Short mmCIF file of C-alpha atoms and ligand atoms in Angstrom, two decimals:
data_model
loop_
_atom_site.label_atom_id
_atom_site.label_comp_id
_atom_site.label_asym_id
_atom_site.label_seq_id
_atom_site.Cartn_x
_atom_site.Cartn_y
_atom_site.Cartn_z
CA UNK T 1 197.31 199.90 209.32
CA UNK T 2 199.75 198.31 207.54
CA UNK T 3 203.48 199.32 207.36
CA UNK T 4 202.88 200.84 203.77
CA UNK T 5 199.54 202.46 204.43
CA UNK T 6 198.22 200.26 201.93
CA UNK T 7 194.90 198.57 202.79
CA UNK T 8 194.22 197.08 199.37
CA UNK T 9 195.77 195.61 196.20
CA UNK T 10 196.32 198.02 193.39
CA UNK T 11 193.65 198.46 190.65
CA UNK T 12 195.49 198.92 187.72
CA UNK T 13 193.86 197.69 184.75
CA UNK T 14 194.88 194.75 182.25
CA UNK T 15 193.17 193.30 179.81
CA UNK T 16 190.82 190.99 181.52
CA UNK T 17 190.68 193.28 184.63
CA UNK T 18 189.36 196.14 182.81
CA UNK T 19 188.65 199.60 184.56
CA UNK T 20 185.12 200.89 184.43
CA UNK T 21 185.61 204.56 183.08
CA UNK T 22 182.91 206.87 182.26
CA UNK T 23 183.02 205.91 178.53
CA UNK T 24 183.13 202.29 178.77
CA UNK T 25 185.81 199.54 179.87
CA UNK T 26 189.43 200.58 179.66
CA UNK T 27 192.14 197.85 179.02
CA UNK T 28 195.68 198.35 179.23
CA UNK T 29 197.92 195.98 177.03
CA UNK T 30 201.54 195.68 178.53
CA UNK T 31 204.36 195.94 175.98
CA UNK T 32 207.61 194.98 177.75
CA UNK T 33 210.09 197.58 176.48
CA UNK T 34 207.40 199.09 174.58
CA UNK T 35 207.98 196.57 171.53
CA UNK T 36 205.47 195.86 169.11
CA UNK T 37 205.50 194.50 165.76
CA UNK T 38 203.74 195.92 162.72
CA UNK T 39 201.40 193.05 162.92
CA UNK T 40 200.62 193.16 166.59
CA UNK T 41 199.71 196.88 165.90
CA UNK T 42 197.14 195.83 163.41
CA UNK T 43 195.64 193.14 165.43
CA UNK T 44 195.34 196.14 168.44
CA UNK T 45 193.84 198.56 165.74
CA UNK T 46 191.37 195.94 164.62
CA UNK T 47 190.42 195.17 168.29
CA UNK T 48 189.91 198.70 169.08
CA UNK T 49 187.74 199.45 166.16
CA UNK T 50 185.42 196.24 166.49
CA UNK T 51 185.41 196.48 170.25
CA UNK T 52 186.30 199.83 171.56
CA UNK T 53 186.19 203.37 170.12
CA UNK T 54 188.94 202.81 167.29
CA UNK T 55 191.75 204.61 169.15
CA UNK T 56 194.74 203.35 170.85
CA UNK T 57 196.09 205.38 173.93
CA UNK T 58 200.03 205.54 174.70
CA UNK T 59 200.78 205.68 178.38
CA UNK T 60 203.39 207.06 180.51
CA UNK T 61 204.92 203.57 180.82
CA UNK T 62 205.06 202.91 177.30
CA UNK T 63 201.89 200.64 177.07
CA UNK T 64 198.60 200.75 174.93
CA UNK T 65 195.20 201.10 176.05
CA UNK T 66 191.94 200.64 174.46
CA UNK T 67 188.94 202.65 175.76
CA UNK T 68 185.25 202.38 175.53
CA UNK T 69 185.03 198.76 175.38
CA UNK T 70 181.61 197.27 175.43
CA UNK T 71 180.32 194.69 178.14
CA UNK T 72 181.62 191.11 177.15
CA UNK T 73 184.54 192.65 174.95
CA UNK T 74 187.35 191.93 177.34
CA UNK T 75 187.22 188.08 176.70
CA UNK T 76 187.30 188.59 173.01
CA UNK T 77 190.07 191.08 173.32
CA UNK T 78 192.34 188.67 175.46
CA UNK T 79 191.51 185.72 172.88
CA UNK T 80 192.92 188.05 170.18
CA UNK T 81 195.98 189.49 172.05
CA UNK T 82 196.93 186.02 173.05
CA UNK T 83 196.92 184.83 169.51
CA UNK T 84 198.94 187.62 168.47
CA UNK T 85 201.69 186.90 171.28
CA UNK T 86 200.50 190.13 173.31
CA UNK T 87 199.60 187.96 176.39
CA UNK T 88 201.90 185.26 176.99
CA UNK T 89 200.35 184.58 180.49
CA UNK T 90 197.12 185.54 181.66
CA UNK T 91 198.09 185.36 185.17
CA UNK T 92 201.15 187.58 184.83
CA UNK T 93 199.55 190.26 182.41
CA UNK T 94 199.34 193.14 185.05
CA UNK T 95 203.11 192.50 186.50
CA UNK T 96 204.82 192.75 182.98
CA UNK T 97 205.64 196.43 183.52
CA UNK T 98 209.27 196.79 181.89
CA UNK T 99 210.54 200.09 180.35
CA UNK T 100 213.66 200.15 178.38
CA UNK T 101 215.32 202.92 176.86
CA UNK T 102 213.68 203.42 173.60
CA UNK T 103 216.66 204.16 171.55
CA UNK T 104 218.56 201.13 172.76
CA UNK T 105 221.11 199.66 170.07
CA UNK T 106 220.02 202.48 167.57
CA UNK T 107 222.58 205.47 168.17
CA UNK T 108 225.92 206.06 169.76
CA UNK T 109 224.42 207.00 172.94
CA UNK T 110 223.49 203.46 173.64
CA UNK T 111 226.31 201.77 175.64
CA UNK T 112 224.64 198.30 175.48
CA UNK T 113 221.69 197.16 173.84
CA UNK T 114 219.23 196.09 176.89
CA UNK T 115 216.40 194.97 174.56
CA UNK T 116 217.52 191.22 174.77
CA UNK T 117 217.42 191.45 178.35
CA UNK T 118 214.09 192.82 178.53
CA UNK T 119 212.65 189.73 176.67
CA UNK T 120 214.62 187.36 179.03
CA UNK T 121 213.14 189.14 182.26
CA UNK T 122 209.79 188.94 180.57
CA UNK T 123 210.33 185.09 180.01
CA UNK T 124 211.52 184.79 183.84
CA UNK T 125 208.54 186.74 185.19
CA UNK T 126 205.90 184.81 183.23
CA UNK T 127 207.58 181.41 183.74
CA UNK T 128 207.19 181.64 187.75
CA UNK T 129 204.05 181.96 189.84
CA UNK T 130 205.80 183.98 192.48
CA UNK T 131 205.80 186.95 190.34
CA UNK T 132 201.93 186.96 189.92
CA UNK T 133 202.12 188.62 193.37
CA UNK T 134 203.71 191.69 192.17
CA UNK T 135 201.69 194.85 192.31
CA UNK T 136 200.38 196.12 189.20
CA UNK T 137 202.39 199.28 189.96
CA UNK T 138 205.64 197.71 190.37
CA UNK T 139 208.00 198.95 187.62
CA UNK T 140 211.15 197.53 185.94
CA UNK T 141 213.39 199.75 183.97
CA UNK T 142 216.44 198.97 181.83
CA UNK T 143 218.50 202.00 180.92
CA UNK T 144 220.86 201.66 177.91
CA UNK T 145 223.47 204.14 179.72
CA UNK T 146 221.86 207.54 178.42
CA UNK T 147 219.90 208.21 181.64
CA UNK T 148 216.69 208.76 179.91
CA UNK T 149 214.66 206.55 182.44
CA UNK T 150 216.59 208.12 185.47
CA UNK T 151 213.15 210.02 186.41
CA UNK T 152 210.54 207.00 185.39
CA UNK T 153 210.15 206.15 188.88
CA UNK T 154 211.08 202.36 188.60
CA UNK T 155 211.06 199.98 191.80
CA UNK T 156 214.07 198.10 190.12
CA UNK T 157 216.23 198.83 187.74
CA UNK T 158 219.67 198.53 185.87
CA UNK T 159 221.58 201.38 184.15
CA UNK T 160 224.32 200.55 181.83
CA UNK T 161 227.70 202.18 183.10
CA UNK T 162 229.59 201.02 180.25
CA UNK T 163 229.35 198.31 177.82
CA UNK T 164 230.53 195.47 180.15
CA UNK T 165 228.73 196.69 183.59
CA UNK T 166 225.51 198.00 184.83
CA UNK T 167 224.40 199.53 188.02
CA UNK T 168 221.59 198.17 190.02
CA UNK T 169 219.05 200.81 191.04
CA UNK T 170 216.56 200.11 193.75
CA UNK T 171 213.67 203.02 194.11
CA UNK T 172 215.96 204.88 191.55
CA UNK T 173 219.01 205.08 193.82
CA UNK T 174 222.27 203.46 192.99
CA UNK T 175 223.06 200.22 195.37
CA UNK T 176 226.55 200.06 194.40
CA UNK T 177 226.00 196.66 192.91
CA UNK T 178 227.51 196.03 189.46
CA UNK T 179 226.12 193.57 186.93
CA UNK T 180 227.27 191.90 183.82
CA UNK T 181 225.23 192.19 180.82
CA UNK T 182 224.35 188.68 180.67
CA UNK T 183 222.82 188.82 184.43
CA UNK T 184 220.84 191.81 184.10
CA UNK T 185 217.32 189.92 183.88
CA UNK T 186 218.24 187.44 186.31
CA UNK T 187 219.31 190.08 188.85
CA UNK T 188 216.34 192.08 188.20
CA UNK T 189 213.90 189.26 188.57
CA UNK T 190 215.99 188.34 191.98
CA UNK T 191 215.59 191.84 193.16
CA UNK T 192 211.51 191.27 192.61
CA UNK T 193 211.51 188.28 194.30
CA UNK T 194 213.37 190.20 197.46
CA UNK T 195 210.90 192.98 197.19
CA UNK T 196 208.14 190.23 197.76
CA UNK T 197 210.05 188.42 200.39
CA UNK T 198 210.71 191.57 202.45
CA UNK T 199 206.93 193.05 201.77
CA UNK T 200 205.78 189.65 203.30
CA UNK T 201 208.15 189.80 206.36
CA UNK T 202 207.13 193.52 206.96
CA UNK T 203 203.25 192.37 206.80
CA UNK T 204 202.87 194.99 204.16
CA UNK T 205 200.65 195.66 201.29
CA UNK T 206 203.06 197.85 199.56
CA UNK T 207 202.56 198.87 195.91
CA UNK T 208 206.25 200.19 195.46
CA UNK T 209 209.61 199.33 196.82
CA UNK T 210 210.00 202.67 198.26
CA UNK T 211 206.89 202.22 200.62
CA UNK T 212 208.37 199.44 202.44
CA UNK T 213 210.52 200.51 205.57
CA UNK T 214 214.05 200.86 204.64
CA UNK T 215 212.85 199.44 201.31
CA UNK T 216 216.20 199.76 198.92
CA UNK T 217 218.23 198.44 201.89
CA UNK T 218 216.14 195.77 203.38
CA UNK T 219 215.66 194.46 199.77
CA UNK T 220 219.24 194.66 198.95
CA UNK T 221 220.04 192.78 202.14
CA UNK T 222 218.03 189.73 200.74
CA UNK T 223 220.08 189.77 197.47
CA UNK T 224 223.15 187.64 196.98
CA UNK T 225 225.07 190.27 195.66
CA UNK T 226 228.25 192.50 196.46
CA UNK T 227 228.08 196.24 196.47
CA UNK T 228 230.78 198.94 196.69
CA UNK T 229 230.36 202.81 196.69
CA UNK T 230 227.19 204.00 195.02
CA UNK T 231 227.32 206.80 192.37
CA UNK T 232 225.18 209.52 191.56
CA UNK T 233 224.03 209.29 187.84
CA UNK T 234 223.08 212.36 185.74
CA UNK T 235 219.54 212.23 184.40
CA UNK T 236 219.36 212.10 180.60
CA UNK T 237 216.92 213.38 178.34
CA UNK T 238 213.50 211.77 177.05
CA UNK T 239 213.60 211.26 173.29
CA UNK T 240 212.26 213.90 171.07
CA UNK T 241 210.44 213.99 167.56
CA UNK T 242 212.55 213.62 164.53
CA UNK T 243 215.38 211.32 163.05
CA UNK T 244 217.89 209.46 165.40
CA UNK T 245 220.48 207.70 163.37
CA UNK T 246 218.66 205.73 160.86
CA UNK T 247 215.31 205.54 163.39
CA UNK T 248 212.73 208.04 163.17
CA UNK T 249 210.71 209.30 166.54
CA UNK T 250 206.95 210.38 165.83
CA UNK T 251 205.30 211.88 168.71
CA UNK T 252 201.68 211.09 168.95
CA UNK T 253 199.72 214.21 170.27
CA UNK T 254 198.36 213.33 173.78
CA UNK T 255 199.13 210.07 173.39
CA UNK T 256 195.81 209.49 171.25
CA UNK T 257 196.66 207.37 168.24
CA UNK T 258 193.89 207.73 165.51
CA UNK T 259 193.15 204.77 163.17
CA UNK T 260 194.63 206.25 160.35
CA UNK T 261 197.73 207.18 161.88
CA UNK T 262 197.99 203.73 163.41
CA UNK T 263 197.55 202.51 159.94
CA UNK T 264 200.33 204.55 158.40
CA UNK T 265 202.77 203.39 161.35
CA UNK T 266 202.03 199.64 160.81
CA UNK T 267 202.46 200.22 157.03
CA UNK T 268 206.01 201.62 157.56
CA UNK T 269 207.12 199.87 160.74
CA UNK T 270 209.43 197.46 158.74
CA UNK T 271 211.44 196.74 161.89
CA UNK T 272 208.59 197.02 164.24
CA UNK T 273 207.87 199.86 166.66
CA UNK T 274 208.92 201.04 170.18
CA UNK T 275 206.34 202.73 172.22
CA UNK T 276 208.20 205.17 174.36
CA UNK T 277 206.94 206.51 178.08
CA UNK T 278 206.74 209.90 176.32
CA UNK T 279 203.69 209.43 174.01
CA UNK T 280 205.80 208.83 171.00
CA UNK T 281 207.01 205.92 168.78
CA UNK T 282 210.32 204.75 167.42
CA UNK T 283 210.65 203.41 164.20
CA UNK T 284 214.01 201.69 163.66
CA UNK T 285 215.43 201.61 160.07
CA UNK T 286 213.19 204.62 158.56
CA UNK T 287 215.40 206.82 156.47
CA UNK T 288 213.13 207.38 153.42
CA UNK T 289 212.29 211.35 153.20
CA UNK T 290 208.91 210.39 151.71
CA UNK T 291 207.92 208.05 154.49
CA UNK T 292 208.50 210.59 157.04
CA UNK T 293 206.58 213.00 154.97
CA UNK T 294 203.52 210.69 154.92
CA UNK T 295 203.90 209.86 158.58
CA UNK T 296 203.73 213.89 159.65
CA UNK T 297 201.00 214.17 157.25
CA UNK T 298 198.95 211.80 159.11
CA UNK T 299 199.27 214.19 162.07
CA UNK T 300 202.28 212.47 163.83
CA UNK T 301 204.83 214.97 164.82
CA UNK T 302 208.35 214.72 163.58
CA UNK T 303 209.85 218.22 164.22
CA UNK T 304 212.20 218.14 167.59
CA UNK T 305 211.08 221.78 167.94
CA UNK T 306 207.48 221.10 168.05
CA UNK T 307 205.63 222.19 171.51
CA UNK T 308 204.02 218.53 171.23
CA UNK T 309 207.25 216.99 172.46
CA UNK T 310 206.43 218.26 175.92
CA UNK T 311 202.56 218.39 176.50
CA UNK T 312 200.74 215.64 178.06
CA UNK T 313 197.16 215.27 179.61
CA UNK T 314 195.39 212.73 181.51
CA UNK T 315 191.93 211.20 180.08
CA UNK T 316 189.85 214.07 181.56
CA UNK T 317 186.25 214.58 180.19
CA UNK T 318 184.20 212.76 178.99
CA UNK T 319 186.09 209.44 179.42
CA UNK T 320 186.91 210.19 183.34
CA UNK T 321 184.17 210.51 185.69
CA UNK T 322 186.21 212.58 188.10
CA UNK T 323 187.49 215.16 185.53
CA UNK T 324 186.15 218.76 186.14
CA UNK T 325 187.22 219.59 182.24
CA UNK T 326 187.84 218.39 178.88
CA UNK T 327 191.69 219.21 179.41
CA UNK T 328 192.43 217.14 176.10
CA UNK T 329 190.36 219.55 174.10
CA UNK T 330 191.77 222.51 175.98
CA UNK T 331 195.61 221.18 175.47
CA UNK T 332 194.90 220.77 171.68
CA UNK T 333 193.60 224.55 171.56
CA UNK T 334 196.35 226.24 173.17
CA UNK T 335 199.52 223.94 172.72
CA UNK T 336 200.20 225.61 169.17
CA UNK T 337 200.51 229.03 171.18
CA UNK T 338 202.97 227.89 173.94
CA UNK T 339 206.17 230.10 174.26
CA UNK T 340 209.18 228.69 172.89
CA UNK T 341 211.46 226.40 174.92
CA UNK T 342 208.65 225.77 177.44
CA UNK T 343 209.13 223.40 180.10
CA UNK T 344 207.11 219.84 179.91
CA UNK T 345 203.51 220.60 180.44
CA UNK T 346 200.87 218.14 182.06
CA UNK T 347 197.16 218.75 182.22
CA UNK T 348 195.23 217.10 184.75
CA UNK T 349 191.29 217.05 185.30
CA UNK T 350 191.33 216.46 188.60
CA UNK T 351 194.10 216.45 191.64
CA UNK T 352 194.99 212.86 191.01
CA UNK T 353 197.19 213.87 187.90
CA UNK T 354 197.01 210.75 186.40
CA UNK T 355 199.73 209.85 183.71
CA UNK T 356 202.07 212.88 185.03
CA UNK T 357 205.59 212.95 183.63
CA UNK T 358 208.68 212.26 185.75
CA UNK T 359 211.04 215.15 186.41
CA UNK T 360 210.11 218.88 186.32
CA UNK T 361 206.77 219.92 184.58
CA UNK T 362 204.29 222.70 184.42
CA UNK T 363 201.20 221.44 186.55
CA UNK T 364 197.92 222.55 184.73
CA UNK T 365 195.00 221.49 187.13
CA UNK T 366 191.56 221.87 186.28
CA UNK T 367 189.35 223.65 188.79
CA UNK T 368 185.72 224.28 189.07
CA UNK T 369 186.26 227.72 187.41
CA UNK T 370 189.34 227.53 185.33
CA UNK T 371 192.69 226.07 185.38
CA UNK T 372 195.29 226.49 188.05
CA UNK T 373 199.15 226.49 186.76
CA UNK T 374 201.74 225.35 189.19
CA UNK T 375 199.16 226.14 192.10
CA UNK T 376 198.43 229.56 191.18
CA UNK T 377 194.91 231.09 190.93
CA UNK T 378 192.21 230.30 188.44
CA UNK T 379 192.39 231.32 185.02
CA UNK T 380 191.24 230.56 181.59
CA UNK T 381 193.16 228.18 179.42
CA UNK T 382 194.15 231.07 177.26
CA UNK T 383 195.36 233.10 180.22
CA UNK T 384 197.34 230.14 181.62
CA UNK T 385 199.15 229.59 178.45
CA UNK T 386 201.94 232.35 179.10
CA UNK T 387 202.46 230.84 182.52
CA UNK T 388 203.60 227.83 181.06
CA UNK T 389 207.16 228.46 180.73
S1 LIG V 401 193.68 212.84 186.54
FE1 LIG V 401 191.75 212.92 187.46
S2 LIG V 401 190.32 213.46 185.67
FE2 LIG V 401 192.44 212.87 185.04
S3 LIG V 401 192.17 210.84 184.46
FE3 LIG V 401 192.78 210.74 186.47
S4 LIG V 401 191.12 210.66 187.95
FE4 LIG V 401 190.42 211.25 185.86
#
């Protein structure tokens, strides 16, 4: 047995390496930093309409998925995405897992705009064949200082301490290494190489940095950095629906973006969109009340107090063969009745709990005879609602 306990490469889907789900092929399109132009959104929407089920799914890593792809569709999909600039390197497509604070550069809580470093890191990864070896689960995170990515579970990350320095984090822990803004991408790329080298030295097939023996310490020892005393950083809050400075955050209920909703977003995304890890999108530069009303009328949530800010679900039935229930239908039915100020809620069709959020959440798990809430006895979805506090 290898040191991580892993015996196989991960099977995270991509555009060409689709996952065969119960409802057909599932392709995942990486969006470094969650960034997308309106034209790119239209390309994805048309591709889903022509080749899949017409929807776009938002993932817990700020990516988009197309479901129910017909046989032979991945090649055409990859051609379209390449032409739209969404697939800069086919060899690297599954390793472009880069999260960034979705409100970076947009409000007063942003200590430094990390988005240029996202683009630079993506370029560094795609230009070097060594990074093809990174597991599809390996995650980079660039936090603009607000701490919203503290529970994202990134393998390597930076968090701005102030406008001039960032902390280097490995497996979520501060290393004590401090990085100037112009070196953010370089240091993250260097950390990824150190992970690959250490993994090789340990004879491991680890997917995540924390799976290596002495992971953070061993990886840091391979880097040409100087560290001082590490700090404990407080976690920040995920973004919520509503206006933030001159941007709008719109929650996509259960991360399922229907065609009319995507069309409205593409129409008004004058400065592009940012897909967040919390099943929402940020539209920078959107102050017009009438536009906000149109977005809400399409079924997207713009109310910061809506329960949809904190409810997620896995694919469930019929999309996933492992699911014991249609958890999305149940979640849609009972979410409007959730008690005020409830905790985050995640519905899972089986014990794998795909797409669960980071941090604290109410764990609603489908059983053969109902739902368990936080490990409690089986109950109907309705009975479970009052336990979701
Ligand atoms: S949690 Fe289970 S049922 Fe839900 S998508 Fe994952 S494998 Fe399927």
